[in-house]
Tab-separated table of C-alpha atoms in Angstrom:
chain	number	residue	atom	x	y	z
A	870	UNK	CA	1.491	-10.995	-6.846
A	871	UNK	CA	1.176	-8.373	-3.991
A	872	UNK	CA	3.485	-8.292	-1.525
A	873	UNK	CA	4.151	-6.083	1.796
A	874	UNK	CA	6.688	-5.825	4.062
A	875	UNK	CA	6.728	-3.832	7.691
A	876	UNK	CA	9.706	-1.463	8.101
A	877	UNK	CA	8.348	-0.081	11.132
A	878	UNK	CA	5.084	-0.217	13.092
A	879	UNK	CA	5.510	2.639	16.380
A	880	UNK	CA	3.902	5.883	16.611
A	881	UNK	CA	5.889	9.329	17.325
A	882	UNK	CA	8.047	8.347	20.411
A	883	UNK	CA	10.933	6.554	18.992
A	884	UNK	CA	11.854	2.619	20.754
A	885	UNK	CA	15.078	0.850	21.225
A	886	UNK	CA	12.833	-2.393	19.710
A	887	UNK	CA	10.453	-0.515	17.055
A	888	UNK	CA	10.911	2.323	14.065
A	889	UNK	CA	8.423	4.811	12.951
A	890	UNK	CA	5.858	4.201	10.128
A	891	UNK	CA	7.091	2.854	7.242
A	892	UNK	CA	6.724	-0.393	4.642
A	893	UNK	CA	7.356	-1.366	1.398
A	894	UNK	CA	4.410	-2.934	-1.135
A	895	UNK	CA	5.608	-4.893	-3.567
A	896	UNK	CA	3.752	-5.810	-6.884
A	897	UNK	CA	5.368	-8.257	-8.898
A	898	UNK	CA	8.552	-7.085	-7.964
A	899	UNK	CA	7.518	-3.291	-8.748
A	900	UNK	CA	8.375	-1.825	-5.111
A	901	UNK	CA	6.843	0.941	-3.528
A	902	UNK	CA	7.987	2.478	-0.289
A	903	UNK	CA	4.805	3.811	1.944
A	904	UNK	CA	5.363	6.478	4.640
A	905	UNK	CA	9.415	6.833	5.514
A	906	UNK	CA	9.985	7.080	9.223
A	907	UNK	CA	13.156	7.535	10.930
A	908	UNK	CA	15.928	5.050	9.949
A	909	UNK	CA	13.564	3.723	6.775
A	910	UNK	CA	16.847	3.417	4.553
A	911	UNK	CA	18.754	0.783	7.289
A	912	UNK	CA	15.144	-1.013	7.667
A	913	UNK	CA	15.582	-1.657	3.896
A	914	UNK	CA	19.097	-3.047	4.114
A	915	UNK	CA	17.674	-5.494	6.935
A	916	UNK	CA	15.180	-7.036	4.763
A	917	UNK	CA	17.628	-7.059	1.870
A	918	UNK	CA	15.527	-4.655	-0.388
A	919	UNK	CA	17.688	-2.807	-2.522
A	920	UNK	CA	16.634	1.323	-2.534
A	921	UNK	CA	17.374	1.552	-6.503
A	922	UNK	CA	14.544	-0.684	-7.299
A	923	UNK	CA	12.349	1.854	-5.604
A	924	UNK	CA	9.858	3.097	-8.504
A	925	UNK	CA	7.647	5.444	-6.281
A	926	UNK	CA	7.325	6.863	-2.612
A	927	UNK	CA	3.408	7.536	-1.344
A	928	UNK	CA	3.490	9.677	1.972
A	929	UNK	CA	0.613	9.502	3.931
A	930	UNK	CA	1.064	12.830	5.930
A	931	UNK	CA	3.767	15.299	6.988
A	932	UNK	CA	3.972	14.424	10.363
A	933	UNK	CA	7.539	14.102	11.465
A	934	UNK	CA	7.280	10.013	11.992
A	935	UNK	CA	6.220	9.525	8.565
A	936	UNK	CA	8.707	11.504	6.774
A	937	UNK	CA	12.135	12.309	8.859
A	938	UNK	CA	13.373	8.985	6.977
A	939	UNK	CA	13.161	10.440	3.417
A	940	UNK	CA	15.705	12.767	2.878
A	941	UNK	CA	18.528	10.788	3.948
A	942	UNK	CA	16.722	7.865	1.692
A	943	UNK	CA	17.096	10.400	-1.149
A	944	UNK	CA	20.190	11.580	-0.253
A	945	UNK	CA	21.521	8.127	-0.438
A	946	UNK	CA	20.038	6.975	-3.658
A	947	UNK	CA	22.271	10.360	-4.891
A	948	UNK	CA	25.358	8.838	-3.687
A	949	UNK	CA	24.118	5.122	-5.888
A	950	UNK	CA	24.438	6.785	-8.823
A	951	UNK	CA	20.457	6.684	-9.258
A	952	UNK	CA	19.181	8.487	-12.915
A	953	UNK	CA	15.538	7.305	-13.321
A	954	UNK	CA	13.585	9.815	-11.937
A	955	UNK	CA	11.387	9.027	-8.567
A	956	UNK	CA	7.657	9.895	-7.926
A	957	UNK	CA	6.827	10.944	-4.691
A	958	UNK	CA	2.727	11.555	-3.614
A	959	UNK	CA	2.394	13.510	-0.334
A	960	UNK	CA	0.143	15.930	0.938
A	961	UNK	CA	0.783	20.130	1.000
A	962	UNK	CA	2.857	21.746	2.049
A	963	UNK	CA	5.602	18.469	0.803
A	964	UNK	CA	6.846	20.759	-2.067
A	965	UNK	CA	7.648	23.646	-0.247
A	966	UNK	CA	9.804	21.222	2.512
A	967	UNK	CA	11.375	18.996	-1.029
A	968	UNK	CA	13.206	22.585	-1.949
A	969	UNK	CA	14.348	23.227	1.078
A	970	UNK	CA	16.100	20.350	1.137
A	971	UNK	CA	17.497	20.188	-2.398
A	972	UNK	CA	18.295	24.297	-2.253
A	973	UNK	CA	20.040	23.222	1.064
A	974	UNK	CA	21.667	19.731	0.815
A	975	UNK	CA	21.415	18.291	-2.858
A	976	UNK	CA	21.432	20.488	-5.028
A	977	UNK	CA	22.868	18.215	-7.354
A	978	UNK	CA	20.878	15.040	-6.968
A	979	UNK	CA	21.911	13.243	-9.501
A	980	UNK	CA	18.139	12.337	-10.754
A	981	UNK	CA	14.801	13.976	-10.771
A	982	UNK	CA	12.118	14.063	-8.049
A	983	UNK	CA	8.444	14.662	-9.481
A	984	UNK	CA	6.480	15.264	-6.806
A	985	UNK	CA	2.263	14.842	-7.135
A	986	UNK	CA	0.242	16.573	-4.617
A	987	UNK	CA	-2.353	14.159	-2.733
A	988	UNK	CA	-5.678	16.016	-1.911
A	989	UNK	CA	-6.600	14.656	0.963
A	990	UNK	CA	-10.369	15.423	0.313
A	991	UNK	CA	-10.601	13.308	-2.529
A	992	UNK	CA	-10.800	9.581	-3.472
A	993	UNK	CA	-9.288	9.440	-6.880
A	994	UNK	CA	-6.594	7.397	-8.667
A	995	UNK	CA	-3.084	8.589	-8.138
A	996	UNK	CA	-1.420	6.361	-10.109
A	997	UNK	CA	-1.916	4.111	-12.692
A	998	UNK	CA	0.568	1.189	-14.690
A	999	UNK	CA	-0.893	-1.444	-16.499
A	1000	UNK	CA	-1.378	-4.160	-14.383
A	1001	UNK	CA	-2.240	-2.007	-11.089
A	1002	UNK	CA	-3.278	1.599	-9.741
A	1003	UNK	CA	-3.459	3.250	-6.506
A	1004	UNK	CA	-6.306	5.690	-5.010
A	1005	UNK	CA	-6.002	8.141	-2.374
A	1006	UNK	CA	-8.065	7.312	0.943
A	1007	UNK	CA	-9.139	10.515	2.436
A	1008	UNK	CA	-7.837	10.092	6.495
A	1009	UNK	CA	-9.206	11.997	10.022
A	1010	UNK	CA	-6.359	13.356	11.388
A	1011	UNK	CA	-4.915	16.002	13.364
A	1012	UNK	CA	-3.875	17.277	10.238
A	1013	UNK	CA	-4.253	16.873	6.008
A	1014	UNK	CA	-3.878	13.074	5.648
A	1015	UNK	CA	-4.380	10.367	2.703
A	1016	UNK	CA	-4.112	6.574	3.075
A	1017	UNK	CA	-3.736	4.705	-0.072
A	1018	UNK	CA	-5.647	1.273	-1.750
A	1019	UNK	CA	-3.293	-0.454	-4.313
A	1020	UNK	CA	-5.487	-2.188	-6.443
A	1021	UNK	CA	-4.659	-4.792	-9.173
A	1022	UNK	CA	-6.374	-4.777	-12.364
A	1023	UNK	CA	-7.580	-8.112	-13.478
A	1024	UNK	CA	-5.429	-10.524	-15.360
A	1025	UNK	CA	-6.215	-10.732	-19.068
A	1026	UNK	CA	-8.024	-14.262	-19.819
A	1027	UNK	CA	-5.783	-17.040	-20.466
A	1028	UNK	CA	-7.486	-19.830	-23.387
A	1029	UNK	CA	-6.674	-23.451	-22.380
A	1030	UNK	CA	-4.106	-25.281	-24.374
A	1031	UNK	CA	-5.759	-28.398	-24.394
A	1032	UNK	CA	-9.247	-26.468	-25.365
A	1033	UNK	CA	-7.191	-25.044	-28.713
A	1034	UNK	CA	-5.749	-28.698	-29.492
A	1035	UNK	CA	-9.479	-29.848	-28.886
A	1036	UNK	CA	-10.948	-27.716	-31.213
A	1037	UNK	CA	-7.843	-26.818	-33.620
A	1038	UNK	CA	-8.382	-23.037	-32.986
A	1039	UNK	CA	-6.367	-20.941	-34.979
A	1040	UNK	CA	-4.749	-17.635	-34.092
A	1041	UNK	CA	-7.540	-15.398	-35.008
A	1042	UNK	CA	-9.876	-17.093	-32.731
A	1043	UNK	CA	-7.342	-17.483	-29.770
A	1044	UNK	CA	-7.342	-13.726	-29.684
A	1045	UNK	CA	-11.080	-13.184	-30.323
A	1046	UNK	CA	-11.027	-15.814	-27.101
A	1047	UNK	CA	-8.672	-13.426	-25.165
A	1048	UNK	CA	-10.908	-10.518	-25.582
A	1049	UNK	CA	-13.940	-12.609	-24.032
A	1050	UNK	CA	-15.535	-13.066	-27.142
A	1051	UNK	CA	-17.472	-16.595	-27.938
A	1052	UNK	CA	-15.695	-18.951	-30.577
A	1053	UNK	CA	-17.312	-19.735	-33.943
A	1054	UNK	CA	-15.745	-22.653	-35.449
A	1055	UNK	CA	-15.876	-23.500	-39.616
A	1056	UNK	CA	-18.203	-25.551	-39.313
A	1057	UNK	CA	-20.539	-22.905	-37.195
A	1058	UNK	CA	-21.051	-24.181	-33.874
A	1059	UNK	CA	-20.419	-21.492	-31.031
A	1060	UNK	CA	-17.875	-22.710	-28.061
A	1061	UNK	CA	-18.708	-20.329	-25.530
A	1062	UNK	CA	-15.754	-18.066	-23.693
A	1063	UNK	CA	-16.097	-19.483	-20.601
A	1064	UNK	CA	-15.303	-23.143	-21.659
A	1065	UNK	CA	-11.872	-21.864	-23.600
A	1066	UNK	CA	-10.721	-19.190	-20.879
A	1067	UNK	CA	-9.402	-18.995	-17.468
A	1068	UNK	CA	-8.620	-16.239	-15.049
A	1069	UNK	CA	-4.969	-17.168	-14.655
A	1070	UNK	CA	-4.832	-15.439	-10.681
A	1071	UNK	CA	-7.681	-12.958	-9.363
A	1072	UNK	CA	-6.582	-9.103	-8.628
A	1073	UNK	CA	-5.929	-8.385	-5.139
A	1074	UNK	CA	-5.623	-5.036	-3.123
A	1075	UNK	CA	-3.936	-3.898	-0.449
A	1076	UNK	CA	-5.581	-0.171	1.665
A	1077	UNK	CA	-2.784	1.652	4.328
A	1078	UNK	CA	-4.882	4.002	6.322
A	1079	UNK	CA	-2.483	5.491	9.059
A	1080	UNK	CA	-2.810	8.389	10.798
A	1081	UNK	CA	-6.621	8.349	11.297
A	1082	UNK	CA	-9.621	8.690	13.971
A	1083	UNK	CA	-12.383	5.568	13.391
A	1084	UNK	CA	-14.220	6.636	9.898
A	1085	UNK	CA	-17.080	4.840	8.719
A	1086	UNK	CA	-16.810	6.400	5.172
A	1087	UNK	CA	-13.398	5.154	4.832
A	1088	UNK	CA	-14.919	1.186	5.780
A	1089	UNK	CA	-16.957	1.767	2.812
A	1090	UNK	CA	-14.021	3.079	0.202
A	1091	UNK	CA	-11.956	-0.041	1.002
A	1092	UNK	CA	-15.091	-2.420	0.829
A	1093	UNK	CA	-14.176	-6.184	-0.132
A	1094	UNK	CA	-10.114	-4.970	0.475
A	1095	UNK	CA	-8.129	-7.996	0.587
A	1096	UNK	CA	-5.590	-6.862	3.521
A	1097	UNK	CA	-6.036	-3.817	5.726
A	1098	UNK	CA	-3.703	-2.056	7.245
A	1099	UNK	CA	-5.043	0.306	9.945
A	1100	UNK	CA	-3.703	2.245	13.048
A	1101	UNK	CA	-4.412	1.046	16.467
A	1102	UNK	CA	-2.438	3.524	18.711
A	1103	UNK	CA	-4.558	2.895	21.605
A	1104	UNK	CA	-6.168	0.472	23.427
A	1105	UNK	CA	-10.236	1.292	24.018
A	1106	UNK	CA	-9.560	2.496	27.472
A	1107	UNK	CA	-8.321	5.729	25.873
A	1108	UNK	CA	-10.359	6.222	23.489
A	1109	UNK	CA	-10.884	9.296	24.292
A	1110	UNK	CA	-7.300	10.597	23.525
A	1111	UNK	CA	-7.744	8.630	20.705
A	1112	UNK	CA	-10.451	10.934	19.267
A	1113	UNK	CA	-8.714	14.342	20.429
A	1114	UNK	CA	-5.128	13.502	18.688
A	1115	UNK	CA	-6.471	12.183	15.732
A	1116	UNK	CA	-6.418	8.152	16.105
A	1117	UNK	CA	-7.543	5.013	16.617
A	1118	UNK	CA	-8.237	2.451	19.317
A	1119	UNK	CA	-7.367	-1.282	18.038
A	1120	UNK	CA	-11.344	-2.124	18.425
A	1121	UNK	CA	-11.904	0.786	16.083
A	1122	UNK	CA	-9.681	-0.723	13.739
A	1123	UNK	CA	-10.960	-4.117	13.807
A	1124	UNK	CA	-14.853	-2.452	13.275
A	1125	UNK	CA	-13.320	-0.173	9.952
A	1126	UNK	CA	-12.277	-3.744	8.891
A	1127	UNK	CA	-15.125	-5.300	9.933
A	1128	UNK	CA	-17.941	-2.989	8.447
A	1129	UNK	CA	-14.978	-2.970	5.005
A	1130	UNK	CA	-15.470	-6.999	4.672
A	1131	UNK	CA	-11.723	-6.790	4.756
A	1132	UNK	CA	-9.954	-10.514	3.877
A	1133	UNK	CA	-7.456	-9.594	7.004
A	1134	UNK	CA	-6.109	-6.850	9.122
A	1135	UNK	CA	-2.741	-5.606	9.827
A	1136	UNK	CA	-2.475	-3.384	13.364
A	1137	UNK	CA	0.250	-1.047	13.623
A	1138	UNK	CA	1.470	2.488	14.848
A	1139	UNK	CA	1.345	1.271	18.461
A	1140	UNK	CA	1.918	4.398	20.972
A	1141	UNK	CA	5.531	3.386	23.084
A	1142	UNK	CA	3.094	3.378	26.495
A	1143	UNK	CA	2.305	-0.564	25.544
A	1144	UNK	CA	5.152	-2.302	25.965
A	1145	UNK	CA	3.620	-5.457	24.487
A	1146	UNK	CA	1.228	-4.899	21.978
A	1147	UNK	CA	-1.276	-8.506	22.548
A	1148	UNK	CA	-3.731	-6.321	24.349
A	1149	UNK	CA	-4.352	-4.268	21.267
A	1150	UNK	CA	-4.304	-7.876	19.432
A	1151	UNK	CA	-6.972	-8.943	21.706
A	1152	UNK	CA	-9.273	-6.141	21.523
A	1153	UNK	CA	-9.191	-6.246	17.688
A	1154	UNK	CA	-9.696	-9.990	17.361
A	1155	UNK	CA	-12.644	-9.428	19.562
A	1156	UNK	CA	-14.441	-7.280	16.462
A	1157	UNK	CA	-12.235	-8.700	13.960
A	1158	UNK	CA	-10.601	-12.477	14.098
A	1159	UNK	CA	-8.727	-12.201	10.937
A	1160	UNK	CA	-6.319	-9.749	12.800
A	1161	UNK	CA	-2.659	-9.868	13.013
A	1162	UNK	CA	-0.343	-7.415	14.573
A	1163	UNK	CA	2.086	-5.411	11.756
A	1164	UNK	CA	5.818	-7.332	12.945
A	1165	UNK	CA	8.533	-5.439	11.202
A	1166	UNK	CA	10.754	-7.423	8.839
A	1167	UNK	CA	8.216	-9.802	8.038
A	1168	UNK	CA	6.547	-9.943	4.730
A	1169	UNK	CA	2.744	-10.835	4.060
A	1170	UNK	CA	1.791	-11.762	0.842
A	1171	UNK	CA	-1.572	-10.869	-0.034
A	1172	UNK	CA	-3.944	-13.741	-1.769
């Protein structure tokens, strides 16, 4: 089961209502923290997610609303007695910044930090368990950037209990059933995989593409995603700022999602001049119906 939750939705300009960039995926209760605005760590304790269960950190781009968050959030994890190391992905020039701050602050940590460069040119697995893996999403911004796609693997096949009683399988050809494989029985009739096995859930995926002008390549990497979650800064009457800072306008959005075949669409990274986001809600739903905006502290489950 995939899982999100918004820790904050606002662009640079920081809000008495909204924090900067930042949210949690959660896959089966393996959580991953994405971008780490401002105030990320208190976020957490709001939504009751515990920072020591963190098992990686993906940052999308070194701009100082996606990252000014971390190094207290490491800092912190220090003072909880953390040991298991923690994977960070970001973008150059992360390591050079990652020394400073342990040369300067923390030099004794406590625990590791291995940090992966993210080439933001490429659209390659980054990471890889058994049961998921995550791909970098090549961004336009202002400067390097990489959105992410967390993509489960599909559940192994499951052979129906009532199948095996039917035909008395025996071990061997409950496992030969579990690798897809058709069923010979003693007496040599051929049960076919599909009428022993089910898919127990179907793999879902999850893209986070935020800072970024409108890209039609990127609507193409995330094809068939089941939940997008894309910038909308702007409303389309300023587009054109839009395009010279490196961002999106909510009907851009909605067409990335639209042209992707996206199941749904999360809006987020609202610039502070809209005080109440529904017009960027309306333009996207105008491309895009399956739109919602990104509300921080609420979780959506992706099916």
């Amino acid at each position: 089961m995939m899982k999100v939750t918004i820790l904050g939705s606002s662009s640079a300009k920081p809000s008495a209502e909204l924090h900067p960039s930042a949210q949690i995926v959660n896959i089966d209760e393996q959580y991953f923290l994405v971008d780490a605005g401002e105030g990320v760590q208190q976020q957490m304790f709001r939504c009751g997610i515990n920072p020591l269960k963190l098992r990686g950190i993906f940052i999308s781009h070194l701009h100082g609303d996606h990252v000014f968050g971390l190094f207290p959030l490491l800092s912190t994890l220090g003072l909880y007695g953390r040991v298991m190391p923690l994977r960070i992905f970001a973008p150059q020039p992360f390591g050079e910044i990652l020394q400073g701050f342990l040369h300067y602050f923390e030099s004794r940590l406590g625990y590791e930090i291995e940090w992966t460069e993210v080439d933001t040119t490429a659209h390659v697995p980054i990471f890889e368990s058994k049961c998921f893996e995550v791909w970098s999403l090549p961004l336009r911004h202002s400067l390097r950037a990489s959105g992410f796609l967390f993509r489960e693997k599909p559940a192994a096949l499951n052979v129906d209990k009532f199948k095996i009683e039917r035909y008395g399988l025996n071990i061997c050809q409950i496992v030969a059933a579990k690798r897809g494989e058709d069923v010979i029985l003693d007496d040599g009739t051929v049960i076919p995989n599909s009428e022993l096995t089910y898919i127990p859930r179907r793999a879902v995926s999850y893209a986070y593409c935020s800072d970024t002008s409108f890209s039609a390549k990127l609507a193409e990497r995330v094809r068939g995603v089941d939940m997008l979650y894309h910038e909308a800064t702007y409303a389309e009457d300023s587009r054109s700022v839009a395009a010279e800072r490196g961002h999106s306008t909510a009907s851009q959005a909605a067409e990335v999602a639209r042209r992707a075949g996206a199941g749904r669409l999360l809006i987020g990274h609202f610039s502070s001049r809209y005080k109440e986001p529904q017009i960027l809600l309306q333009e996207a739903r105008a491309v895009f119906a399956e739109t919602e905006i990104a509300v921080e502290g609420r979780t959506y489950e992706i099916k």
